[in-house]
Amino acid sequence: MVLKTNIRIKAVKRLSNSLNGNPKYEFHTNEGVITTPSDAGWVYGFSTHTFIDKIVNLSYHITKSGKAILDSIKEI
């Protein structure tokens, strides 16, 4: 199930690259942490620092283990 919300990004943390060498990020909000998926090519299409302290529209899903995985992000 895909969830959508408008929320303020408090911080962005660069994680270790995936096994294939692609970047991975954590977006921190007051509600929790949302992580980009491994090997998502679309993460190359934005500069993560531009989202800090901005309200964004997020689309994400929750894994069986309860982790929030980002599907898309767009500045409002």
Coordinates of N, CA, C and O in Angstrom, one line a residue:
M1 N 0.8 -1.2 0.0 CA 0.0 0.0 0.0 C 0.9 1.2 0.0 O 1.8 1.4 0.8
V2 N 0.6 2.1 -0.9 CA 1.4 3.4 -1.0 C 0.7 4.5 -0.2 O -0.5 4.7 -0.3
L3 N 1.5 5.1 0.6 CA 1.0 6.2 1.4 C 1.5 7.5 0.9 O 2.6 7.6 0.4
K4 N 0.7 8.6 1.0 CA 1.2 9.9 0.6 C 0.9 10.9 1.7 O 0.0 10.8 2.5
T5 N 1.9 11.9 1.8 CA 1.7 12.9 2.8 C 2.5 14.1 2.5 O 3.5 14.1 1.7
N6 N 2.1 15.3 3.0 CA 2.9 16.5 2.9 C 3.6 16.7 4.3 O 2.9 16.7 5.3
I7 N 4.9 16.8 4.3 CA 5.6 16.9 5.5 C 6.9 17.7 5.4 O 7.4 17.8 4.3
R8 N 7.4 18.2 6.5 CA 8.6 19.0 6.5 C 9.8 18.1 6.7 O 9.8 17.3 7.6
I9 N 10.9 18.2 5.9 CA 12.1 17.5 6.0 C 13.0 18.2 7.0 O 13.3 19.4 6.7
K10 N 13.4 17.6 8.0 CA 14.3 18.2 9.0 C 15.8 18.0 8.7 O 16.6 18.8 9.0
A11 N 16.1 16.8 8.1 CA 17.5 16.5 7.8 C 17.6 15.4 6.7 O 16.6 14.7 6.6
V12 N 18.7 15.4 6.0 CA 18.9 14.3 5.0 C 20.3 13.8 5.4 O 21.3 14.5 5.5
K13 N 20.4 12.4 5.4 CA 21.6 11.8 5.7 C 22.0 10.8 4.6 O 21.2 10.0 4.1
R14 N 23.2 11.0 4.1 CA 23.7 10.1 3.1 C 24.1 8.8 3.7 O 24.9 8.8 4.7
L15 N 23.7 7.7 3.2 CA 24.0 6.3 3.7 C 25.1 5.7 2.8 O 25.5 6.3 1.8
S16 N 25.6 4.6 3.2 CA 26.5 3.9 2.4 C 25.9 3.5 1.1 O 24.7 3.2 1.0
N17 N 26.7 3.5 0.0 CA 26.1 3.1 -1.3 C 25.6 1.7 -1.3 O 26.1 0.9 -0.5
S18 N 24.8 1.3 -2.2 CA 24.3 -0.1 -2.3 C 25.4 -0.9 -2.8 O 26.5 -0.4 -3.2
L19 N 25.2 -2.2 -2.9 CA 26.3 -3.1 -3.4 C 26.6 -2.8 -4.8 O 27.8 -3.1 -5.2
N20 N 25.7 -2.2 -5.6 CA 26.0 -1.9 -6.9 C 26.5 -0.5 -7.1 O 26.7 0.0 -8.2
G21 N 26.8 0.2 -6.0 CA 27.4 1.5 -6.0 C 26.5 2.7 -6.1 O 26.9 3.8 -6.3
N22 N 25.2 2.5 -6.0 CA 24.2 3.6 -6.1 C 24.0 4.2 -4.7 O 24.0 3.6 -3.7
P23 N 23.7 5.6 -4.8 CA 23.6 6.3 -3.5 C 22.3 5.9 -2.8 O 21.3 5.5 -3.4
K24 N 22.3 6.1 -1.5 CA 21.1 5.8 -0.7 C 21.0 6.9 0.4 O 22.0 7.3 0.9
Y25 N 19.8 7.3 0.7 CA 19.6 8.4 1.7 C 18.5 8.1 2.7 O 17.6 7.4 2.4
E26 N 18.6 8.8 3.8 CA 17.5 8.9 4.8 C 17.0 10.3 4.9 O 17.8 11.2 5.0
F27 N 15.7 10.4 4.9 CA 15.0 11.7 5.1 C 14.4 11.7 6.5 O 13.6 10.8 6.8
H28 N 14.8 12.6 7.3 CA 14.3 12.7 8.7 C 13.2 13.7 8.8 O 13.4 14.9 8.3
T29 N 12.1 13.3 9.4 CA 11.0 14.2 9.7 C 10.6 14.1 11.2 O 11.2 13.3 11.9
N30 N 9.7 14.9 11.6 CA 9.2 14.8 13.0 C 8.4 13.5 13.2 O 8.2 13.1 14.3
E31 N 8.0 12.9 12.1 CA 7.2 11.7 12.2 C 8.1 10.4 12.2 O 7.6 9.3 12.5
G32 N 9.3 10.6 11.7 CA 10.2 9.4 11.6 C 11.2 9.5 10.5 O 11.5 10.6 10.0
V33 N 11.7 8.4 10.1 CA 12.8 8.3 9.0 C 12.2 7.6 7.8 O 11.6 6.5 8.0
I34 N 12.5 8.1 6.6 CA 12.1 7.4 5.4 C 13.4 7.3 4.6 O 14.1 8.2 4.4
T35 N 13.6 6.0 4.1 CA 14.8 5.7 3.4 C 14.5 5.5 1.9 O 13.5 4.9 1.5
T36 N 15.5 5.9 1.0 CA 15.3 5.7 -0.4 C 15.6 4.2 -0.6 O 16.4 3.6 0.1
P37 N 15.0 3.6 -1.6 CA 15.3 2.2 -1.9 C 16.7 2.0 -2.5 O 17.3 2.9 -3.0
S38 N 17.2 0.8 -2.3 CA 18.5 0.4 -2.9 C 18.4 0.5 -4.4 O 17.4 0.0 -5.0
D39 N 19.4 1.0 -5.1 CA 19.5 1.0 -6.5 C 18.4 1.7 -7.2 O 18.0 1.4 -8.4
A40 N 17.9 2.7 -6.6 CA 16.9 3.6 -7.3 C 17.5 4.6 -8.1 O 18.2 5.5 -7.6
G41 N 17.4 4.5 -9.4 CA 18.1 5.5 -10.3 C 17.6 6.9 -10.2 O 18.3 7.9 -10.4
W42 N 16.3 7.1 -9.7 CA 15.7 8.4 -9.7 C 16.4 9.3 -8.6 O 16.2 10.5 -8.6
V43 N 17.1 8.7 -7.7 CA 17.8 9.5 -6.6 C 18.8 10.4 -7.2 O 19.2 11.4 -6.6
Y44 N 19.3 10.1 -8.4 CA 20.3 11.0 -9.1 C 19.7 12.2 -9.6 O 20.4 13.2 -9.9
G45 N 18.4 12.3 -9.7 CA 17.6 13.4 -10.3 C 17.4 14.6 -9.3 O 16.7 15.6 -9.8
F46 N 17.9 14.6 -8.1 CA 17.6 15.7 -7.2 C 18.8 15.9 -6.3 O 19.7 15.0 -6.1
S47 N 18.9 17.1 -5.8 CA 20.0 17.5 -4.8 C 19.3 17.4 -3.4 O 18.3 18.1 -3.1
T48 N 19.7 16.5 -2.6 CA 19.0 16.2 -1.3 C 19.0 17.4 -0.4 O 18.1 17.6 0.3
H49 N 20.1 18.3 -0.4 CA 20.1 19.4 0.5 C 19.0 20.4 0.2 O 18.7 21.2 1.1
T50 N 18.4 20.4 -1.0 CA 17.4 21.4 -1.3 C 16.1 21.1 -0.6 O 15.2 21.9 -0.5
F51 N 16.0 19.9 0.0 CA 14.7 19.5 0.7 C 14.8 19.8 2.2 O 13.7 19.8 2.8
I52 N 15.9 20.2 2.7 CA 16.0 20.5 4.2 C 15.2 21.7 4.5 O 15.3 22.7 3.9
D53 N 14.4 21.6 5.6 CA 13.5 22.6 6.0 C 12.4 23.1 5.0 O 11.9 24.1 5.1
K54 N 12.1 22.2 4.1 CA 11.1 22.5 3.1 C 9.9 21.5 3.3 O 10.1 20.3 3.8
I55 N 8.7 21.9 3.0 CA 7.6 20.9 3.0 C 7.6 20.3 1.6 O 7.6 20.9 0.6
V56 N 7.5 18.9 1.7 CA 7.5 18.1 0.5 C 6.3 17.2 0.4 O 5.7 16.9 1.5
N57 N 6.0 16.7 -0.8 CA 5.0 15.7 -0.9 C 5.7 14.4 -1.1 O 6.5 14.2 -2.0
L58 N 5.5 13.5 -0.1 CA 6.1 12.2 -0.2 C 5.1 11.1 -0.5 O 4.0 11.1 -0.1
S59 N 5.6 10.1 -1.3 CA 4.9 8.9 -1.5 C 5.8 7.8 -1.0 O 7.0 7.7 -1.4
Y60 N 5.3 6.9 -0.2 CA 6.2 5.9 0.4 C 5.4 4.6 0.7 O 4.1 4.7 0.7
H61 N 6.1 3.6 1.0 CA 5.4 2.3 1.5 C 6.1 1.8 2.7 O 7.3 2.1 3.0
I62 N 5.4 1.0 3.5 CA 6.0 0.4 4.7 C 6.3 -1.1 4.4 O 5.4 -1.8 3.9
T63 N 7.5 -1.5 4.7 CA 7.9 -2.9 4.5 C 7.3 -3.8 5.6 O 6.7 -3.3 6.6
K64 N 7.3 -5.1 5.4 CA 6.8 -6.0 6.5 C 7.5 -5.8 7.8 O 6.9 -6.1 8.8
S65 N 8.8 -5.4 7.8 CA 9.5 -5.2 9.0 C 9.2 -3.8 9.6 O 9.7 -3.5 10.7
G66 N 8.4 -3.0 8.9 CA 8.0 -1.7 9.5 C 8.8 -0.5 9.0 O 8.7 0.6 9.5
K67 N 9.7 -0.7 8.1 CA 10.6 0.4 7.6 C 9.9 1.1 6.5 O 9.3 0.6 5.6
A68 N 10.0 2.5 6.5 CA 9.3 3.3 5.5 C 10.3 3.5 4.4 O 11.5 3.9 4.5
I69 N 9.9 3.2 3.1 CA 10.7 3.3 1.9 C 10.1 4.3 1.0 O 8.9 4.2 0.6
L70 N 10.9 5.3 0.6 CA 10.5 6.4 -0.2 C 10.2 5.9 -1.7 O 11.1 5.2 -2.2
D71 N 9.1 6.3 -2.2 CA 8.8 6.0 -3.6 C 9.0 7.2 -4.5 O 9.4 7.1 -5.6
S72 N 8.6 8.4 -4.0 CA 8.8 9.6 -4.7 C 8.8 10.8 -3.7 O 8.3 10.7 -2.6
I73 N 9.5 11.9 -4.1 CA 9.5 13.1 -3.3 C 9.5 14.3 -4.2 O 10.1 14.3 -5.3
K74 N 8.7 15.3 -3.8 CA 8.5 16.5 -4.7 C 8.3 17.7 -3.7 O 7.5 17.7 -2.8
E75 N 9.1 18.7 -4.0 CA 9.0 20.0 -3.2 C 7.6 20.6 -3.6 O 7.3 20.7 -4.7
I76 N 7.0 21.1 -2.5 CA 5.7 21.8 -2.7 C 5.9 23.3 -3.0 O 6.7 23.9 -2.3

